CSV table of C-alpha atoms in Angstrom, one decimal:
chain,number,residue,atom,x,y,z
O,1,MET,CA,0.0,0.0,0.0
O,2,ARG,CA,2.8,2.4,1.0
O,3,ARG,CA,4.7,1.6,-2.1
O,4,ARG,CA,1.7,2.2,-4.4
O,5,THR,CA,1.1,5.5,-2.6
O,6,GLY,CA,4.8,6.5,-3.1
O,7,LEU,CA,4.6,5.6,-6.8
O,8,ALA,CA,1.4,7.6,-7.2
O,9,ILE,CA,2.9,10.6,-5.6
O,10,ALA,CA,6.0,10.3,-7.8
O,11,GLY,CA,3.8,10.0,-10.9
O,12,VAL,CA,1.8,13.1,-10.0
O,13,ALA,CA,5.0,15.0,-9.2
O,14,ALA,CA,6.5,14.0,-12.6
O,15,LEU,CA,3.4,15.2,-14.4
O,16,ALA,CA,3.3,18.5,-12.5
O,17,TRP,CA,7.0,19.0,-13.2
O,18,GLY,CA,6.5,18.3,-16.9
O,19,GLU,CA,3.5,20.6,-17.0
O,20,TRP,CA,5.3,23.5,-15.2
O,21,LEU,CA,8.5,23.3,-17.3
O,22,ASN,CA,6.6,23.3,-20.6
O,23,TRP,CA,4.5,26.2,-19.3
O,24,ARG,CA,7.6,28.1,-18.4
O,25,TRP,CA,9.3,27.6,-21.7
O,26,SER,CA,6.3,28.8,-23.6
O,27,ARG,CA,6.7,32.2,-21.9
O,28,VAL,CA,10.5,32.8,-22.3
O,29,LEU,CA,12.0,35.2,-24.9
O,30,VAL,CA,8.6,36.7,-25.8
O,31,GLY,CA,7.3,40.2,-25.3
O,32,ASN,CA,4.0,42.0,-26.0
O,33,SER,CA,4.8,43.7,-29.3
O,34,GLY,CA,1.7,45.3,-30.8
O,35,GLY,CA,0.7,46.0,-34.4
O,36,ALA,CA,-1.8,44.7,-36.9
O,37,SER,CA,0.4,42.4,-39.0
O,38,GLU,CA,1.6,39.0,-37.7
O,39,ALA,CA,3.4,35.9,-38.8
O,40,VAL,CA,3.0,32.5,-37.3
O,41,VAL,CA,6.0,30.2,-38.0
O,42,VAL,CA,5.2,26.5,-37.7
O,43,LEU,CA,8.3,24.4,-37.4
O,44,GLY,CA,8.3,20.9,-39.0
O,45,TYR,CA,9.4,17.6,-37.7
O,46,ARG,CA,11.0,14.7,-39.5
O,47,ASN,CA,8.2,13.3,-41.8
O,48,PRO,CA,9.3,10.6,-44.3
O,49,GLN,CA,5.8,9.5,-45.1
O,50,ALA,CA,3.4,11.0,-47.6
O,51,THR,CA,1.1,12.7,-45.1
O,52,ALA,CA,1.7,14.8,-42.0
O,53,ASN,CA,2.7,12.7,-39.1
O,54,LEU,CA,1.2,13.0,-35.5
O,55,ILE,CA,3.7,15.7,-34.4
O,56,ASN,CA,3.4,17.8,-37.5
O,57,ARG,CA,-0.4,17.6,-37.3
O,58,TRP,CA,-0.3,18.8,-33.7
O,59,ARG,CA,2.2,21.6,-34.6
O,60,THR,CA,-0.1,22.7,-37.5
O,61,ARG,CA,-3.1,22.8,-35.2
O,62,ALA,CA,-1.1,24.9,-32.6
O,63,GLY,CA,0.0,27.3,-35.4
O,64,ILE,CA,-3.5,27.8,-36.7
O,65,ARG,CA,-5.0,28.3,-33.2
O,66,SER,CA,-2.3,30.8,-32.5
O,67,ILE,CA,-4.0,33.1,-35.0
O,68,ALA,CA,-7.3,33.0,-33.1
O,69,ALA,CA,-5.7,33.5,-29.8
O,70,ASP,CA,-5.8,37.3,-30.1
O,71,GLY,CA,-7.7,37.8,-33.3
O,72,ALA,CA,-4.9,39.5,-35.3
O,73,HIS,CA,-5.7,40.6,-38.8
O,74,GLY,CA,-3.3,40.2,-41.7
O,75,THR,CA,-1.8,37.1,-40.3
O,76,ARG,CA,0.4,34.9,-42.5
O,77,VAL,CA,1.2,31.3,-41.5
O,78,ILE,CA,4.7,30.2,-42.5
O,79,PHE,CA,5.3,26.4,-42.6
O,80,SER,CA,9.0,25.6,-42.4
O,81,GLY,CA,10.7,22.3,-43.0
O,82,GLY,CA,12.4,20.5,-45.9
O,83,ALA,CA,12.1,17.0,-47.2
O,84,ALA,CA,13.1,14.1,-45.1
O,85,GLY,CA,14.3,11.0,-46.9
O,86,GLY,CA,13.5,12.2,-50.3
O,87,GLY,CA,9.8,12.6,-49.7
O,88,ALA,CA,7.6,15.7,-49.7
O,89,ALA,CA,8.8,18.7,-47.7
O,90,GLU,CA,7.5,18.9,-44.2
O,91,ALA,CA,6.3,22.5,-44.9
O,92,GLN,CA,4.1,21.2,-47.8
O,93,LEU,CA,2.7,18.3,-45.8
O,94,MET,CA,1.7,20.7,-42.9
O,95,ALA,CA,0.2,23.2,-45.3
O,96,ASP,CA,-1.8,20.5,-47.0
O,97,TYR,CA,-3.1,19.3,-43.6
O,98,ALA,CA,-4.0,22.9,-42.6
O,99,THR,CA,-5.9,23.6,-45.8
O,100,SER,CA,-7.6,20.2,-46.4
O,101,VAL,CA,-8.3,19.0,-42.9
O,102,LEU,CA,-8.4,22.1,-40.8
O,103,GLN,CA,-10.0,24.1,-43.6
O,104,PHE,CA,-7.6,27.0,-43.1
O,105,ASP,CA,-8.1,29.6,-45.9
O,106,GLY,CA,-5.8,32.3,-44.8
O,107,THR,CA,-2.4,33.3,-46.1
O,108,VAL,CA,0.1,30.4,-46.3
O,109,LEU,CA,3.8,30.7,-47.1
O,110,LEU,CA,6.2,27.7,-47.4
O,111,GLU,CA,9.8,27.5,-46.5
O,112,ASP,CA,10.8,24.0,-47.8
O,113,GLN,CA,14.6,24.0,-47.8
O,114,SER,CA,15.6,23.8,-44.1
O,115,ALA,CA,16.9,20.7,-42.4
O,116,THR,CA,17.6,22.0,-38.9
O,117,THR,CA,16.1,24.5,-36.5
O,118,TRP,CA,18.9,27.0,-37.2
O,119,GLU,CA,18.1,26.7,-40.9
O,120,ASN,CA,14.3,27.1,-40.2
O,121,ILE,CA,15.0,30.5,-38.7
O,122,THR,CA,17.6,31.6,-41.2
O,123,ASN,CA,15.3,30.8,-44.1
O,124,VAL,CA,12.1,32.3,-42.7
O,125,ILE,CA,13.8,35.7,-41.8
O,126,PRO,CA,13.0,37.2,-45.2
O,127,LEU,CA,9.4,36.4,-44.7
O,128,LEU,CA,9.3,38.2,-41.3
O,129,GLU,CA,10.8,41.6,-42.2
O,130,ASP,CA,7.5,43.4,-42.6
O,131,VAL,CA,5.4,42.0,-39.8
O,132,ASN,CA,4.8,43.6,-36.4
O,133,ARG,CA,4.5,40.4,-34.4
O,134,ILE,CA,6.1,37.0,-34.7
O,135,LYS,CA,4.9,33.7,-33.2
O,136,ILE,CA,6.8,30.5,-33.4
O,137,ALA,CA,4.7,27.3,-32.9
O,138,SER,CA,6.2,24.0,-31.9
O,139,GLN,CA,6.6,22.0,-28.7
O,140,PRO,CA,7.6,24.6,-26.0
O,141,ALA,CA,11.2,23.7,-25.7
O,142,HIS,CA,11.7,23.6,-29.5
O,143,ALA,CA,9.9,26.9,-30.0
O,144,LEU,CA,12.1,28.4,-27.3
O,145,LYS,CA,15.2,27.1,-29.0
O,146,ALA,CA,14.0,28.7,-32.3
O,147,ARG,CA,13.3,32.0,-30.5
O,148,ALA,CA,16.8,32.0,-29.1
O,149,TYR,CA,18.2,31.4,-32.6
O,150,LEU,CA,16.2,34.3,-34.0
O,151,ARG,CA,17.6,36.5,-31.2
O,152,ARG,CA,21.1,35.4,-32.2
O,153,GLN,CA,20.6,35.9,-35.9
O,154,ARG,CA,18.3,39.0,-35.9
O,155,PRO,CA,17.9,40.7,-32.5
O,156,ASP,CA,15.8,43.4,-34.1
O,157,LEU,CA,13.2,40.8,-35.3
O,158,ALA,CA,13.4,39.0,-32.0
O,159,GLU,CA,12.0,42.1,-30.3
O,160,ARG,CA,8.8,41.3,-32.2
O,161,LEU,CA,8.3,37.8,-30.7
O,162,VAL,CA,5.1,37.2,-28.9
O,163,ARG,CA,3.7,34.0,-27.4
O,164,ALA,CA,2.1,31.4,-29.7
O,165,ASP,CA,-0.7,29.2,-28.5
O,166,ASP,CA,1.4,26.0,-28.4
O,167,TYR,CA,1.0,25.4,-24.6
O,168,ARG,CA,-2.3,24.4,-23.1
O,169,PRO,CA,-2.7,23.0,-19.6
O,170,GLY,CA,-3.4,19.3,-19.7
O,171,GLU,CA,-2.6,18.8,-23.4
O,172,TRP,CA,-0.2,15.9,-23.9
O,173,VAL,CA,-0.1,15.8,-20.1
O,174,VAL,CA,1.2,12.2,-19.9
O,175,VAL,CA,4.1,12.8,-22.3
O,176,LYS,CA,5.0,16.2,-21.0
O,177,PRO,CA,7.6,14.8,-18.5
O,178,LEU,CA,9.3,13.2,-21.5
O,179,LEU,CA,9.0,16.4,-23.5
O,180,ALA,CA,10.6,18.2,-20.6
O,181,LEU,CA,13.5,15.8,-20.4
O,182,TYR,CA,14.0,16.1,-24.1
O,183,GLY,CA,13.8,19.9,-23.8
O,184,LEU,CA,16.5,20.0,-21.1
O,185,TRP,CA,18.7,18.0,-23.4
O,186,THR,CA,18.0,20.0,-26.6
O,187,LEU,CA,18.4,23.4,-24.8
O,188,ARG,CA,21.8,22.5,-23.3
O,189,GLY,CA,23.6,24.2,-26.2
O,190,LEU,CA,22.1,27.6,-25.8
O,191,LYS,CA,24.3,30.4,-24.4
O,192,ALA,CA,24.6,30.6,-20.7
O,193,ASP,CA,22.3,33.6,-20.3
O,194,GLU,CA,19.6,32.0,-22.5
O,195,ARG,CA,19.8,28.8,-20.5
O,196,LYS,CA,19.5,30.6,-17.2
O,197,VAL,CA,16.3,32.3,-18.4
O,198,SER,CA,14.8,29.2,-19.8
O,199,LEU,CA,15.3,26.5,-17.2
């Protein structure tokens, strides 16, 4: 009985830790920039099959719902990600999912050459120059990494970063501890000051 109670407490603690860390990461390196025009950058994930995989479908939904979060007008959604294993580009698969399944009929732009998060940011920069607000949608740790990369590459554009709707309490709750562990690992390469803020 005592062992089961201990395991239950440990399980609840792990879930709470994963939830808190993902919540925290979703709010780092973002501001409250105003303005009417906005871009939502949706980062792709390895996708060798012919349709968007589970992670890319979720990231697409998070990107689309980020538009509705504050009702901005003139929003463009930029899907970013190249081809994995010679198949279709991640960007194209996510865009197809957004338009055919989610019925999104807004402005869609594709960046279909990048193979890494650094390249995602490098390649979308020309598409961000004229917007007032920038949102990056992915799992919270990955989105934070991308925001840090934008700050390194273009600090002026990083000043326009605002929070995307890619964190919701209870969503993916069972896997959030694993996402948190992966996030700690993937964020380890950031500069010391960025890591201090994010962890």
